[in-house]
Every structure is written in structure tokens, then in C-alpha cells.
Short mmCIF file of C-alpha atoms and ligand atoms in Angstrom, two decimals:
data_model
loop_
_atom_site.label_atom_id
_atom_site.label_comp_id
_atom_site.label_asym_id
_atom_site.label_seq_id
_atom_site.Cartn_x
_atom_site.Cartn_y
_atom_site.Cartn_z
CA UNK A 14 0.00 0.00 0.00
CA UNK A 15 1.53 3.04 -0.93
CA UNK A 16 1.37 6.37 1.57
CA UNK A 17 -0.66 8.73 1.10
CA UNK A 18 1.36 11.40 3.55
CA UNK A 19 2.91 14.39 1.10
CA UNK A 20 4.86 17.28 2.61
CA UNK A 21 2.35 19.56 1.63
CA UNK A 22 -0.74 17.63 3.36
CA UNK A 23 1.51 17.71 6.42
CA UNK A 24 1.69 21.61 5.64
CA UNK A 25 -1.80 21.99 4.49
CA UNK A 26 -2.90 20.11 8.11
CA UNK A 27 -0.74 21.88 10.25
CA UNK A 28 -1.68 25.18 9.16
CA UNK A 29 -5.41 24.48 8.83
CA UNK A 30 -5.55 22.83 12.32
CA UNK A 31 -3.81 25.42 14.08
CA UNK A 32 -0.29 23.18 14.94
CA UNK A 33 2.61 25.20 12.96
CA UNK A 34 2.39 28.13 10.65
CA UNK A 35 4.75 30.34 8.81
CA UNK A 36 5.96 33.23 10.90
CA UNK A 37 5.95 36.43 10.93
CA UNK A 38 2.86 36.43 8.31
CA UNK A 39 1.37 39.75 8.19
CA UNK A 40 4.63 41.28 6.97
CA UNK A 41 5.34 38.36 4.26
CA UNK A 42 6.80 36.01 6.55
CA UNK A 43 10.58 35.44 6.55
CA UNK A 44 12.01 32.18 5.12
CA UNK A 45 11.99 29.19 6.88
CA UNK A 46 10.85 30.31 10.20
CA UNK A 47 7.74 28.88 11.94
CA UNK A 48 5.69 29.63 14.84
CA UNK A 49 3.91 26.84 16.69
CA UNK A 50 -0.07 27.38 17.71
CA UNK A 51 -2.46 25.89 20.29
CA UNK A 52 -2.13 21.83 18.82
CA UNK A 53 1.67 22.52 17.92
CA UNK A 54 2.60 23.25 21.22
CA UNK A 55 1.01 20.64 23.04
CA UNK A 56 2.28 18.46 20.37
CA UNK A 57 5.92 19.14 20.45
CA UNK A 58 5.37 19.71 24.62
CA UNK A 59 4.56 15.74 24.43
CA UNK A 60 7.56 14.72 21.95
CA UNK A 61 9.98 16.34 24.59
CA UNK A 62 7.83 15.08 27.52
CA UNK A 63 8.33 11.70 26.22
CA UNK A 64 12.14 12.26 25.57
CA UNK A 65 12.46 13.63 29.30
CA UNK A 66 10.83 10.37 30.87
CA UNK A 67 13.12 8.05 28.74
CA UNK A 68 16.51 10.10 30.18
CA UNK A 69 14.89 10.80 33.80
CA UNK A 70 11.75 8.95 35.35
CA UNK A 71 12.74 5.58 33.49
CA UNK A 72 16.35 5.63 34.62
CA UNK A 73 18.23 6.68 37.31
CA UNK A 74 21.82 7.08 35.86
CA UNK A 75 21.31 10.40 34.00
CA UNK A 76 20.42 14.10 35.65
CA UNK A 77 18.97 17.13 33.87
CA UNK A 78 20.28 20.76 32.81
CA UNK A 79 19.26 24.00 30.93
CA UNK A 80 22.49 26.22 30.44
CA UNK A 81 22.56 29.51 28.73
CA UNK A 82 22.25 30.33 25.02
CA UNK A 83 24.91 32.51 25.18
CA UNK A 84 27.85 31.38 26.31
CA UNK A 85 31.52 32.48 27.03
CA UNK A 86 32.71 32.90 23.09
CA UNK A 87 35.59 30.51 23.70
CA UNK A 88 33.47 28.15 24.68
CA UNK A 89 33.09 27.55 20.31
CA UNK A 90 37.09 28.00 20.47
CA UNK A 91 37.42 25.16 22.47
CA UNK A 92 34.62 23.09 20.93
CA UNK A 93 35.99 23.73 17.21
CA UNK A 94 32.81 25.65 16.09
CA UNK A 95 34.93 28.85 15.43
CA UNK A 96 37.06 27.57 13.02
CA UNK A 97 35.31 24.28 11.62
CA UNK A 98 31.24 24.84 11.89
CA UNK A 99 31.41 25.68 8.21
CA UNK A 100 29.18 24.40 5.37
CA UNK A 101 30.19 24.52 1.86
CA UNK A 102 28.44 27.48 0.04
CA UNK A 103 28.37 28.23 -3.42
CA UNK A 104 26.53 31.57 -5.59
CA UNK A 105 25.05 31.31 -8.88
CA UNK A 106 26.41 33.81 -10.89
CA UNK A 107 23.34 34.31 -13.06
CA UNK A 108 20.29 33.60 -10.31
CA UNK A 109 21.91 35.24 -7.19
CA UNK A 110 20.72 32.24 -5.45
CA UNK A 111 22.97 30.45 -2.48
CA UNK A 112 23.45 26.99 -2.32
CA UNK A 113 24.73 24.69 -0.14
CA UNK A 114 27.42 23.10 -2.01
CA UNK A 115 26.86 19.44 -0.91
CA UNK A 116 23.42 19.70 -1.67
CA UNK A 117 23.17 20.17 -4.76
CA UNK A 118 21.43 17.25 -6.14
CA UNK A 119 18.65 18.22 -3.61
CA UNK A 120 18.28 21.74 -4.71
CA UNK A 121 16.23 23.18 -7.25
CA UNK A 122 18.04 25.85 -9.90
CA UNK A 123 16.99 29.56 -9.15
CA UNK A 124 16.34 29.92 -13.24
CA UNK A 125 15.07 26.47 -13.77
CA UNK A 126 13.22 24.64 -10.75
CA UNK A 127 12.74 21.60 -12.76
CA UNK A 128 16.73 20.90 -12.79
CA UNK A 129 18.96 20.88 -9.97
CA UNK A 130 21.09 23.48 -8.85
CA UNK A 131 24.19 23.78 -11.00
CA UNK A 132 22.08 21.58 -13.95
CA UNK A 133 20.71 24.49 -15.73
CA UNK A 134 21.47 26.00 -19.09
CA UNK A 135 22.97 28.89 -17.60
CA UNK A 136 23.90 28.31 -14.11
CA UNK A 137 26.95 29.67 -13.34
CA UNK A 138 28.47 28.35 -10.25
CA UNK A 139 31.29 29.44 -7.80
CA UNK A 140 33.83 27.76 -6.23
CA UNK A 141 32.50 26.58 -2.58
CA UNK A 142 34.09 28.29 0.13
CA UNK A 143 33.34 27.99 3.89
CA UNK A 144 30.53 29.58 5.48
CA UNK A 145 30.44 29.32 9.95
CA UNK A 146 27.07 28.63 10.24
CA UNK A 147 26.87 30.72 14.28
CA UNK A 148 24.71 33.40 14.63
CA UNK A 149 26.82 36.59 16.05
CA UNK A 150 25.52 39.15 18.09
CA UNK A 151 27.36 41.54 20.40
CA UNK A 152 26.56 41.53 24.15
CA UNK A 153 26.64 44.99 25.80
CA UNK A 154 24.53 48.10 25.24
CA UNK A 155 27.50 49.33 22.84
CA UNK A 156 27.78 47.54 19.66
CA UNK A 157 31.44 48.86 18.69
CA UNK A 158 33.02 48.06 22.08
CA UNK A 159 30.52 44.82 23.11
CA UNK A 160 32.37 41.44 22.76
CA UNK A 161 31.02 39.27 20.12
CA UNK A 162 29.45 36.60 21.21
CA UNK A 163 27.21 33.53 19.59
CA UNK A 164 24.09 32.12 19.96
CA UNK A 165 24.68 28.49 20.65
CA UNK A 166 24.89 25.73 17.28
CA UNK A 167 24.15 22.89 19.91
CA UNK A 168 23.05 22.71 23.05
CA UNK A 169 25.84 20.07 24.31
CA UNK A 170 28.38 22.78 25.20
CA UNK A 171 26.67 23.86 27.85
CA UNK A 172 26.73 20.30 28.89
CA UNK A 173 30.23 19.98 28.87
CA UNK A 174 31.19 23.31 30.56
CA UNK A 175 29.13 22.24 33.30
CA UNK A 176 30.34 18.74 33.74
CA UNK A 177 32.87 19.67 36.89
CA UNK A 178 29.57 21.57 38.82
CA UNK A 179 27.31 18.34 38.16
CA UNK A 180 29.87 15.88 39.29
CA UNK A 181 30.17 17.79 42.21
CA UNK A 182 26.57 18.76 42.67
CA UNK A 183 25.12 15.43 41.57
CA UNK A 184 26.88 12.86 43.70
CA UNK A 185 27.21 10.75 40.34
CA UNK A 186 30.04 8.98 38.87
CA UNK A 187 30.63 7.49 35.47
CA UNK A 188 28.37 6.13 33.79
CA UNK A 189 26.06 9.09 33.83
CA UNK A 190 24.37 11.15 31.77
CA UNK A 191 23.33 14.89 31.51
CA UNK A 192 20.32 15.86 29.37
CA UNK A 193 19.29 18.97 28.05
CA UNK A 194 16.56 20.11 25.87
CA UNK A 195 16.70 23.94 24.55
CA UNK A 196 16.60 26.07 21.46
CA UNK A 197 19.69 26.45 19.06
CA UNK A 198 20.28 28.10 16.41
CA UNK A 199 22.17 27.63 13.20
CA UNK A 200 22.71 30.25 9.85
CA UNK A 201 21.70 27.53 7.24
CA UNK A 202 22.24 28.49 3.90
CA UNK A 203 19.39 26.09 2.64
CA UNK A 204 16.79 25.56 5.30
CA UNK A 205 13.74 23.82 3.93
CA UNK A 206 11.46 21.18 4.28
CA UNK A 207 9.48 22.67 6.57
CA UNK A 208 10.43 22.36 10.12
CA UNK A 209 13.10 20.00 8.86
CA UNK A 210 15.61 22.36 8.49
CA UNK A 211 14.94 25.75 10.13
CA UNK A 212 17.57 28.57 11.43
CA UNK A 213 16.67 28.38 15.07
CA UNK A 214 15.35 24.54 16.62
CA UNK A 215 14.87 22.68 19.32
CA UNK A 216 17.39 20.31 20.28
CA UNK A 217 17.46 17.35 22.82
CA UNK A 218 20.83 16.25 23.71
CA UNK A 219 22.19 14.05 26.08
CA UNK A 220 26.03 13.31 27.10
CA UNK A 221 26.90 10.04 28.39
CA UNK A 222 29.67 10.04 30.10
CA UNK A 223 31.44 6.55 30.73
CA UNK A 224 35.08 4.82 31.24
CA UNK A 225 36.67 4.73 28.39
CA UNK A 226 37.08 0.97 28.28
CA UNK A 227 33.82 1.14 28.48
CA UNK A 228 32.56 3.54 25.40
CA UNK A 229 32.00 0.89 22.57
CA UNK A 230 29.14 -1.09 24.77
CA UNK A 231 27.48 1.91 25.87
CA UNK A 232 27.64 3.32 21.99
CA UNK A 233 25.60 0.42 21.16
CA UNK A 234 22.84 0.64 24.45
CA UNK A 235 22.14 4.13 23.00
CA UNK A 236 21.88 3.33 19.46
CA UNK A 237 19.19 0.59 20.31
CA UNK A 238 17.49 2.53 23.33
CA UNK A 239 17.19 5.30 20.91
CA UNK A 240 15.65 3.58 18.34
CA UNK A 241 13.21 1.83 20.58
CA UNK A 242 12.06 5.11 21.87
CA UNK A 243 10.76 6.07 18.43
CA UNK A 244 8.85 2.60 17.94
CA UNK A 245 7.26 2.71 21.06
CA UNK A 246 6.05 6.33 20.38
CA UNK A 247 4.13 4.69 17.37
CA UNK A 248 6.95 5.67 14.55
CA UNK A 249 6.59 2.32 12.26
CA UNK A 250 9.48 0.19 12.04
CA UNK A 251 9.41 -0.48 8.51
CA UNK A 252 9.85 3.37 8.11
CA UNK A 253 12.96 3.54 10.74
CA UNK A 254 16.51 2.18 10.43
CA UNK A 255 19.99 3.32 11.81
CA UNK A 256 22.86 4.14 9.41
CA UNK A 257 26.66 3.73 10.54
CA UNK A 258 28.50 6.69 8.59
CA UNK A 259 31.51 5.71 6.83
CA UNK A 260 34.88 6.54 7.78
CA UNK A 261 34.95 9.82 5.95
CA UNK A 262 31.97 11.16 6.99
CA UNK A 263 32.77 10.95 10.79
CA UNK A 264 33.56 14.21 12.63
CA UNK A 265 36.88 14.34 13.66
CA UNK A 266 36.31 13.74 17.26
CA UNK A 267 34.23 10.98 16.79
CA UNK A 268 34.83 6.86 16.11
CA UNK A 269 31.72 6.31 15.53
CA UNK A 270 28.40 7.76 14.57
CA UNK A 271 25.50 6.56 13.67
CA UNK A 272 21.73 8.34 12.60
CA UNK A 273 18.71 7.49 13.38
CA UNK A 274 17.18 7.90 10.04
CA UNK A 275 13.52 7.85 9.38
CA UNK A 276 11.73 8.06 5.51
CA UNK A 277 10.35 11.20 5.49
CA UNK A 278 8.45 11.89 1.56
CA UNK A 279 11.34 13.78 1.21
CA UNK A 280 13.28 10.22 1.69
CA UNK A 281 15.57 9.19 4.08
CA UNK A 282 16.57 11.24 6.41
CA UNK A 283 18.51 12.09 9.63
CA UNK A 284 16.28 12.23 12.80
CA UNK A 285 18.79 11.77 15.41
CA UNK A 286 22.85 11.63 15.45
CA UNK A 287 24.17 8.78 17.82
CA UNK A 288 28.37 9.53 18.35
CA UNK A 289 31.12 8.01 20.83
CA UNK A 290 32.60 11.35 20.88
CA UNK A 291 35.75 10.41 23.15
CA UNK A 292 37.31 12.56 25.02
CA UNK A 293 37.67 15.15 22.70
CA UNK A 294 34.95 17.78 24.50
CA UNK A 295 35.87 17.15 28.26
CA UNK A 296 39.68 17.44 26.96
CA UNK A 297 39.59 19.96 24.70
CA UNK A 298 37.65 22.45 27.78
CA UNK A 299 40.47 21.71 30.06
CA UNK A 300 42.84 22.44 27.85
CA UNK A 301 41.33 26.03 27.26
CA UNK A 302 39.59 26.62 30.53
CA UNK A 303 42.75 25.37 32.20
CA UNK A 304 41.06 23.35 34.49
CA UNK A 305 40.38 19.49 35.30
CA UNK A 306 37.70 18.22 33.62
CA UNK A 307 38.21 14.07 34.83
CA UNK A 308 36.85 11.76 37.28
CA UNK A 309 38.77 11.10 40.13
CA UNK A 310 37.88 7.45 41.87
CA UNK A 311 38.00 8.18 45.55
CA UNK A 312 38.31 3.99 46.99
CA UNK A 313 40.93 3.46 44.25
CA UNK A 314 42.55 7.28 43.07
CA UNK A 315 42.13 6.36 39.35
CA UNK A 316 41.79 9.37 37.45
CA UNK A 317 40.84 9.67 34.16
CA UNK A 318 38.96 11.99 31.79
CA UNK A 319 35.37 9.91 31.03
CA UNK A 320 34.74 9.18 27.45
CA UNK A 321 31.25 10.51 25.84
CA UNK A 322 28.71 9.03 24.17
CA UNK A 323 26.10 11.51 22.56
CA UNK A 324 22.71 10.57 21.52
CA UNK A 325 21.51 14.12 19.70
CA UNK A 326 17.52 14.75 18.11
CA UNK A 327 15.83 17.57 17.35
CA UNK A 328 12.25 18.32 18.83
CA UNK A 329 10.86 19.87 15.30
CA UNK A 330 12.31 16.99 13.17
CA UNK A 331 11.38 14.19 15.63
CA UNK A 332 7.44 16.29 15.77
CA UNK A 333 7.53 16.49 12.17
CA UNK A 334 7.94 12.68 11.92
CA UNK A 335 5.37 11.89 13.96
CA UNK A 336 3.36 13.80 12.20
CA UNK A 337 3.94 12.42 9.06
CA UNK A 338 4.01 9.12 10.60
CA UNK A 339 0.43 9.78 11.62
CA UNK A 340 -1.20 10.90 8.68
CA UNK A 341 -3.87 9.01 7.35
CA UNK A 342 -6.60 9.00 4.97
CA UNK A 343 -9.29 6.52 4.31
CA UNK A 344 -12.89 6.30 3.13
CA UNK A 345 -16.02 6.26 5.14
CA UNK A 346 -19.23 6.05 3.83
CA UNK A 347 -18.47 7.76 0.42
CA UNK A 348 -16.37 10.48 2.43
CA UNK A 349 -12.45 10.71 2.74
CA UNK A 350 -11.75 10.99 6.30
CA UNK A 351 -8.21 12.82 7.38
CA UNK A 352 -7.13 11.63 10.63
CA UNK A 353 -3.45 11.61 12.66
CA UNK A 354 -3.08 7.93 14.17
CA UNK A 355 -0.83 9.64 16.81
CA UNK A 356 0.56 7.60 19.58
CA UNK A 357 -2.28 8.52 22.78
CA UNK A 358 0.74 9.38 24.85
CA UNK A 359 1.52 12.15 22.07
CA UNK A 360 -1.91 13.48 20.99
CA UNK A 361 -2.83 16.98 21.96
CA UNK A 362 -5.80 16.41 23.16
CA UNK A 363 -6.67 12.47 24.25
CA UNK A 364 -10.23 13.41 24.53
CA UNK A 365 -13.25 15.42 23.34
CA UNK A 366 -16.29 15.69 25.41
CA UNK A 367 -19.28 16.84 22.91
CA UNK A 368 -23.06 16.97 23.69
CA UNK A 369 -24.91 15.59 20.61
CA UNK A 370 -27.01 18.62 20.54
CA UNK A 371 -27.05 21.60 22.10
CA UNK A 372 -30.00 21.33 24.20
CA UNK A 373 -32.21 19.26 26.18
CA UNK A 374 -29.06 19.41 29.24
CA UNK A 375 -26.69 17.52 27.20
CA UNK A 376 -24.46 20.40 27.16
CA UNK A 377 -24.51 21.13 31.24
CA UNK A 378 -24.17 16.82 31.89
CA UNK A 379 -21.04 17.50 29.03
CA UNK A 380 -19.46 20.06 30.80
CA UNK A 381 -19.41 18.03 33.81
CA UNK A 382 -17.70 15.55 32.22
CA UNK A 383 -15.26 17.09 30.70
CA UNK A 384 -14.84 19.49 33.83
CA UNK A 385 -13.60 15.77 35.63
CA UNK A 386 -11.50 14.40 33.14
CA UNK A 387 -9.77 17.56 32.42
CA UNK A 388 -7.97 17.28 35.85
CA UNK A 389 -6.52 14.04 34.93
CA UNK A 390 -5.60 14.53 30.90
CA UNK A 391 -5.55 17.33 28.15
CA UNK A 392 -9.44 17.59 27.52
CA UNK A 393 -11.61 19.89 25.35
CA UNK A 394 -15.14 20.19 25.54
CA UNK A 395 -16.36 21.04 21.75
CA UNK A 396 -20.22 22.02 21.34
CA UNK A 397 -20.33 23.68 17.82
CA UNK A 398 -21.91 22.82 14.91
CA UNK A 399 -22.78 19.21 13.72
CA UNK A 400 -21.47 16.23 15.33
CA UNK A 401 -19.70 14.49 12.21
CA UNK A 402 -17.87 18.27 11.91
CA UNK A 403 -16.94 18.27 15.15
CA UNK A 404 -15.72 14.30 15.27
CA UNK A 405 -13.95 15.35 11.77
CA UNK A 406 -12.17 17.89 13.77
CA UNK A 407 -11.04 16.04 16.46
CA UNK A 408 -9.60 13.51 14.17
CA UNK A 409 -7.72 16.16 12.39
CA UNK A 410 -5.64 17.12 15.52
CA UNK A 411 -5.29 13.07 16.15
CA UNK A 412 -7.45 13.15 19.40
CA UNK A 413 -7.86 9.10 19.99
CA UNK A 414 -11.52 9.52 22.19
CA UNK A 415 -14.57 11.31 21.81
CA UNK A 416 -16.98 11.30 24.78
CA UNK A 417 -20.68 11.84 23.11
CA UNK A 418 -23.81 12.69 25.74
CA UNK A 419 -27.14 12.20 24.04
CA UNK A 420 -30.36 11.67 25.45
CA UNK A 421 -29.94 8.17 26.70
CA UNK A 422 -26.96 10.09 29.02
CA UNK A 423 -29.84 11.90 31.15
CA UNK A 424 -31.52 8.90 31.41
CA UNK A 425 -29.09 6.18 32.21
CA UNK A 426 -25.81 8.42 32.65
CA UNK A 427 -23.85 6.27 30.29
CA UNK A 428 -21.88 7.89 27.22
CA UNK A 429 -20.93 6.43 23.90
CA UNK A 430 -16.55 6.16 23.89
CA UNK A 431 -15.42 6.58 20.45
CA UNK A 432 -12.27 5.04 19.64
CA UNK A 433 -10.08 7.67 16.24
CA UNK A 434 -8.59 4.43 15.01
CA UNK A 435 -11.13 1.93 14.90
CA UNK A 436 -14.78 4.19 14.89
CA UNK A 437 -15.84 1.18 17.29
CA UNK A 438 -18.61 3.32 19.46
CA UNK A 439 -19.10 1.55 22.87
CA UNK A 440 -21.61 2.62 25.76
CA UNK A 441 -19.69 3.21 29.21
CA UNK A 442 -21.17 4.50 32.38
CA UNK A 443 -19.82 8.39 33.47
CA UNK A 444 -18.56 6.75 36.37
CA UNK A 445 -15.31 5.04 36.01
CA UNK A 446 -14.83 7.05 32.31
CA UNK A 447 -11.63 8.77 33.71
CA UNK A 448 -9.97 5.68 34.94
CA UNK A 449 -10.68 3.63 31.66
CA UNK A 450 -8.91 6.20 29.48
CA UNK A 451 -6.13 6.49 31.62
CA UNK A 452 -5.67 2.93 31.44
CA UNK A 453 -5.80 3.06 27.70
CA UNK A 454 -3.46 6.04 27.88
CA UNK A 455 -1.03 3.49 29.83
CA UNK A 456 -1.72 0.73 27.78
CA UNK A 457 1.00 -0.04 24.72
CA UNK A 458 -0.04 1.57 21.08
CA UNK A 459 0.62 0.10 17.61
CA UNK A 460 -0.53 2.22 14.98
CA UNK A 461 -3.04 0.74 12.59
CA UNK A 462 -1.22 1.85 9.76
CA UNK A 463 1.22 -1.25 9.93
CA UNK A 464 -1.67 -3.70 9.95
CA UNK A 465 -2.88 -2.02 6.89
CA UNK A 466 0.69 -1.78 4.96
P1 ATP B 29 22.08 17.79 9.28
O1 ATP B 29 23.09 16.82 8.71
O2 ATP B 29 20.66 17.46 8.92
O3 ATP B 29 22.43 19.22 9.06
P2 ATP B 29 23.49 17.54 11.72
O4 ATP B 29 24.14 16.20 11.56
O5 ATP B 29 24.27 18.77 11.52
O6 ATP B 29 22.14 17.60 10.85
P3 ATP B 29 23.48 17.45 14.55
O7 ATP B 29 24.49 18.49 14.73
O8 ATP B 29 23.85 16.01 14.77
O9 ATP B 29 22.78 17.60 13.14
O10 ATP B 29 22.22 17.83 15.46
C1 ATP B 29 21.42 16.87 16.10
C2 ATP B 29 19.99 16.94 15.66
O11 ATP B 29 19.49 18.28 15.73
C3 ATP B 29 19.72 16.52 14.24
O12 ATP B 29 19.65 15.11 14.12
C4 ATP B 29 18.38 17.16 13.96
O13 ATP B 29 17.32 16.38 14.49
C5 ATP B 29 18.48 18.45 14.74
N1 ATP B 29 18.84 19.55 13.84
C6 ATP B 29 20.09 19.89 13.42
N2 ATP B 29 20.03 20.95 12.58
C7 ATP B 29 18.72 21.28 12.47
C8 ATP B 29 18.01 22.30 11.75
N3 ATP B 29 18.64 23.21 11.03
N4 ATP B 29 16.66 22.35 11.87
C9 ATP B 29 15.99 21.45 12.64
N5 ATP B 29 16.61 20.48 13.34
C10 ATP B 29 17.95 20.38 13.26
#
């Protein structure tokens, strides 16, 4: 079966439904630069939620951090973002257009959008040179005598310049992790995609820091912890691998990296970056900070500087595959029917309390309803216009349970339970209603889309 998910539905959807929309709007918009509404929010707030409880409630070997944006600028000295975070750019002489020079084959042609970049009759290429891909602002209320400084590429920095306070602070020793989730921000010379590739992101990033001898086994507990995060969350197998990078596309402080890659319509690509970064971080702060950055054994006095292992995702990308993952469409009575088969855990809203008509007390019984289950999950109560509208709706933003009241409610206080993936309608009594969603909430989540492949 082939999918019917396009880019542009996912676009169409999302700004339709209220979840992501180009910014800045009423003046034109700028390139490449979303805003997130009502849905998108409590979307994205899930993806990270989920992200959190895999590095923090589930374990108990890693600790949480939110450092500045801007940091000290040799901070990106130390780290090699100063003189390496360069992509290869090259101008078309004849369109004025920027590319980025490795993507090319990816890239439309300013003149001629049906050939790639560089493909056209008269595209007229430069040589690539490097461009550093840090924003630069001055700090200071003088811009001539303020000290440039950057926002941050990456949020693990921060991570590493605080590694001596949280081995103090944290009464941990190796292995251990620190986790961060926060915005960075990146000069790309060809965002696109969406919220693929954007200027300014959300990243979550975790540093594992372990003995050395012990690097390779932990490289691998990550890779498949990692990719059994995104399964459970719903993301289809089939549609997920990991991909080793060769030996010349590793960084140079890494021996080994591998991506989480999923198959976006655009095809496949990176999700998450998975890297035994060494000791290159921890060593290379010391070095310029002039100070110990190690772990010092206090039963035995072994000392030694902990090697890293980094499992890195972005919030947008790993939204946007949900999202993509999610979208369905399929025929009901005569009638396409648009729904997101989201993972409960990730919906915005897990359930819809709607009176069947506005009248007769169906609202007022609704509202009581919905004013219960509210306190135990994201609720909305939804009263306008007709009921296959408002069902429509809630599919739309991937809601997995509508709560109907109709007449037989006043009677008999029972509601019908309707189930997004299956349209099964059941009767349940108002009592018990909160506990038996949260026990579906709980309860382990394949998305129907497999059994239909
Ligand atoms: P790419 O090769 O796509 O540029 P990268 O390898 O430079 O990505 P990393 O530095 O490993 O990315 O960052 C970790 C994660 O942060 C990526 O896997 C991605 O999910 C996210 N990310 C990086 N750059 C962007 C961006 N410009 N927009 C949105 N998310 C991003």
C-alpha cells in the first residue's frame, strides 16, 4: 500500500488545524521560520515530555540541565565551532541564489526549478568556500566596544562546561548522563522542508559520560534505546533504520556515529545523530579553561577523563515525523476521512467531550464531564456545529476519544466512547470514564497503519 502522507498535506494540516504556521505572516513572513499554535505546542510539549521520561523517570543514571544560550565565546574556540562549523556554500552567478554546495542534487536551480542546482542551461556556479554557520551578536549596550558573542549551534556545550559543577553537585560517577533540551540556532544556507531544516530549533541532547574501556558497549545501548524510543512512540518500524557513517563522513572527534534515520516523503533522512565522541569535548575544555575536567575514583585514586557518548535529536524533526508518521486517509461512507493515528501518549488532546445537541441538558451533563476528566488529561469540551464536523475535527488534531452525551446520558448516565482508530462506538457508564482512558493512555499503542501496509 503506498502512503498517502505528502509534505504539503503535512503543511496543508498543520496550518489548517492550528499546529505550525509560517511566521511572521502579516509582513510576508521570513524564510523558513515557523511559529507553533495551540495543537503545535502541546504536540511538540509531548515529543519532549516523552524524551524527558526516557533520560529521567525511566532511569536513574542520567540528571537534567538547561544552560545559557549565550555562552563564554571561547566556549566555540574550544569546541571547534569557530574555526570548523562551516558548510560549503556556493553563488550562482546568473540567479543570485545560495546553495549549499553538498546539496546540490537536492536543490532546485533559481532559473530552472525543474533541474537541480548547478544543472541548468545557464547556471553559473562558484567555487564553494566555507561559510560558519553561528549566529553573532554583540553583548553589551554598545555595539562597537561589546564582545562578540554567539548564539549556541548545539546545546551540548553547555553540557560539557558544566560537567565539573554536576559531578560535584550530583553525587554521580561514570556512567552518567546529563540531558538537556533547549533552542539552538544555526545560519543555514538552505533551510527547507518545513520544520526540517529551520535557522533556530529545538534540540534534545544528552552526554553520556562513561570509562573509556567502556565507550563501545554503551555506543551500542544508545543506538538501540534510541531507536526503541521512536517505535514505542508509534513511529513504524518499517519506516525507521539506523545508518553507521563511513569513515569519511565521521567528525573528527568521533569513532563512531551513527543516525537514526527515518523516511520522510522527502526520503531518508537524519532524525537523530548517535556519536562516541571520546574525550575530545571534556579534553579539549580543560585544555582552554585550564582546568580538570576528569573523574577522580575516591576507593581506588584512578583518574581519568570519562569518554562521551552523545545521543543528539531535534524536537521539530522528531514532531515532524510523527506527524507524518500519523497521517492518514481513508474512506467512510463515500467520504475521505483525514485523521493523525498519533501515539495517545503524544496526541494533543486524548479526549473530546461533545453533547450531541445543544439542548435538552446535554451540554450542562457535558461540561461536567469534561470538567472531571480535564484534571486528569488534556481535555476539550467542543459544542459547535454538527457532530460528524466536530468528530472530523477532532480527528484532524489526532485526538484518539470522543466522549458523546445524548439523550440516553440523562436517562441512564452512560456515554458512547469513540475510539479515532477503529470508529468502534461503545456505551460506558460516566462513572469510572476517567480511569478507563487512563488505562488506555497506559496501555502499549501500535498504529493501525502497519496492519494495513
Ligand atoms: P544535518 O546533517 O541534517 O544538518 P546535523 O548532523 O548537523 O544535521 P546534529 O548536529 O547532529 O545535526 O544535530 C542533532 C539533531 O538536531 C539533528 O539530528 C536534527 O534532528 C536536529 N537539527 C540539526 N540541525 C537542524 C536544523 N537546522 N533544523 C531542525 N533540526 C535540526
Amino acid at each position: 500500500m503506498t502512503d498517502v502522507v505528502t509534505m504539503e498535506k503535512i503543511v496543508s494540516l498543520c496550518k489548517r488545524r492550528g499546529f505550525i504556521f509560517p511566521s511572521s505572516e502579516i509582513y510576508g513572513g521570513v524564510g523558513s521560520t515557523y511559529d507553533y499554535g495551540h495543537y503545535g505546542v502541546l504536540l511538540k510539549t509531548n515529543v519532549k515530555g516523552e524524551w524527558w521520561r526516557a533520560m529521567l523517570q525511566d532511569r536513574d543514571d542520567v540528571v537534567a540541565l538547561d544552560s545559557a544560550i549565550i555562552q563564554h565565546p571561547r566556549v566555540w574556540e574550544a569546541s571547534g565551532h569557530l574555526a570548523g562549523f562551516t558548510d560549503p556554500l556556493v553563488d550562482c552567478r546568473t540567479c543570485k541564489q545560495r546553495f549549499r554546495a553538498d546539496h546540490l542534487d537536492q536543490l532546485p536551480c533559481g532559473q530552472k526549478p525543474s533541474k537541480h542546482a548547478g544543472e541548468g542551461p545557464d547556471c553559473d556556479l562558484t567555487e564553494a568556500r566555507d561559510f560558519n554557520l553561528m549566529f553573532e551578536t554583540t553583548v553589551g549596550p554598545v555595539k562597537e566596544s561589546g564582545a562578540t558573542v554567539y548564539l549556541r549551534p548545539e546545546t551540548a556545550q553547555g553540557i560539557f562546561i558544566n560537567f565539573k559543577n554536576v559531578l560535584q553537585f550530583s553525587r554521580r560517577k561514570p556512567p552518567f548522563g546529563i540531558a538537556q533540551i533547549g533552542k539552538s540556532f544555526r545560519n543555514e544556507i538552505t533551510p527547507g522542508n518545513f520544520v526540517f531544516r529551520t535557522r533556530e530549533f529545538e534540540q534534545m541532547e544528552m552526554e553520556f559520560f562513561v570509562p573509556p574501556a567502556e565507550s563501545q558497549r554503551w555506543f551500542e545501548h544508545w543506538l538501540a534505546e534510541r531507536e526503541r524510543w521512536y517505535v514505542e512512540l508509534g513511529i513504524r518500524p518499517d519506516h525507521l533504520r539506523l545508518r553507521a557513517h563511513d569513515a569519511d563522513e565521521l567528525s573528527h572527534y568521533s569513532s563512531g556515529t551513527s543516525d537514526v534515520e527515518y523516511l520522510f516523503p522527502i526520503g531518508w533522512s537524519e532524525l537523530e545523530g548517535i556519536a562516541n565522541r571520546g574525550d575530545f569535548d571534556l579534553s579539549r575544555h580543560a585544555e582552554h579553561a585550564n582546568e580538570k575536567l576528569e573523574y577522580v575514583d575516591t576507593a581506588t585514586r584512578e583518574r581519568y577523563v570519562p569518554h562521551v557518548i552523545e545521543p543528539a535529536a531535534g524536537a521539530d524533526r522528531a514532531t515532524l515525523a510523527f506527524l507524518v508518521d500519523a497521517y492518514d486517509e481513508e474512506q467512510v461512507e463515500g467520504e475521505t476521512r483525514t485523521l493523525l493515528r498519533l501515539h495517545p501518549k503524544l496526541a494533543p488532546v486524548k479526549v473530546a467531550v461533545m453533547p450531541l445537541v445543544r439542548k435538552d441538558g446535554q451540554p450542562e451533563v457535558a461540561r461536567e464531564i469534561y470538567a472531571d476528566l480535564r484534571k486528569r488529561m488534556q481535555a476539550e469540551y467542543d459544542e459547535g456545529g454538527s457532530i460528524g464536523k466536530r468528530y472530523r475535527r477532532q480527528d484532524e488534531i489526532g485526538t484518539p476519544w470522543g466522549v458523546t452525551v445524548d439523550h440516553q446520558t440523562l436517562e441512564d448516565r452512560t456515554v458512547t466512547l469513540r475510539d479515532r482508530d477503529t470508529l468502534e462506538q461503545v456505551r460506558v457508564p460516566i462513572d469510572g470514564l476517567g480511569d478507563e482512558l487512563e488505562r488506555r493512555l497506559r496501555a502499549p499503542w501500535t498504529t493501525p497503519k502497519l496492519a494495513a501496509a
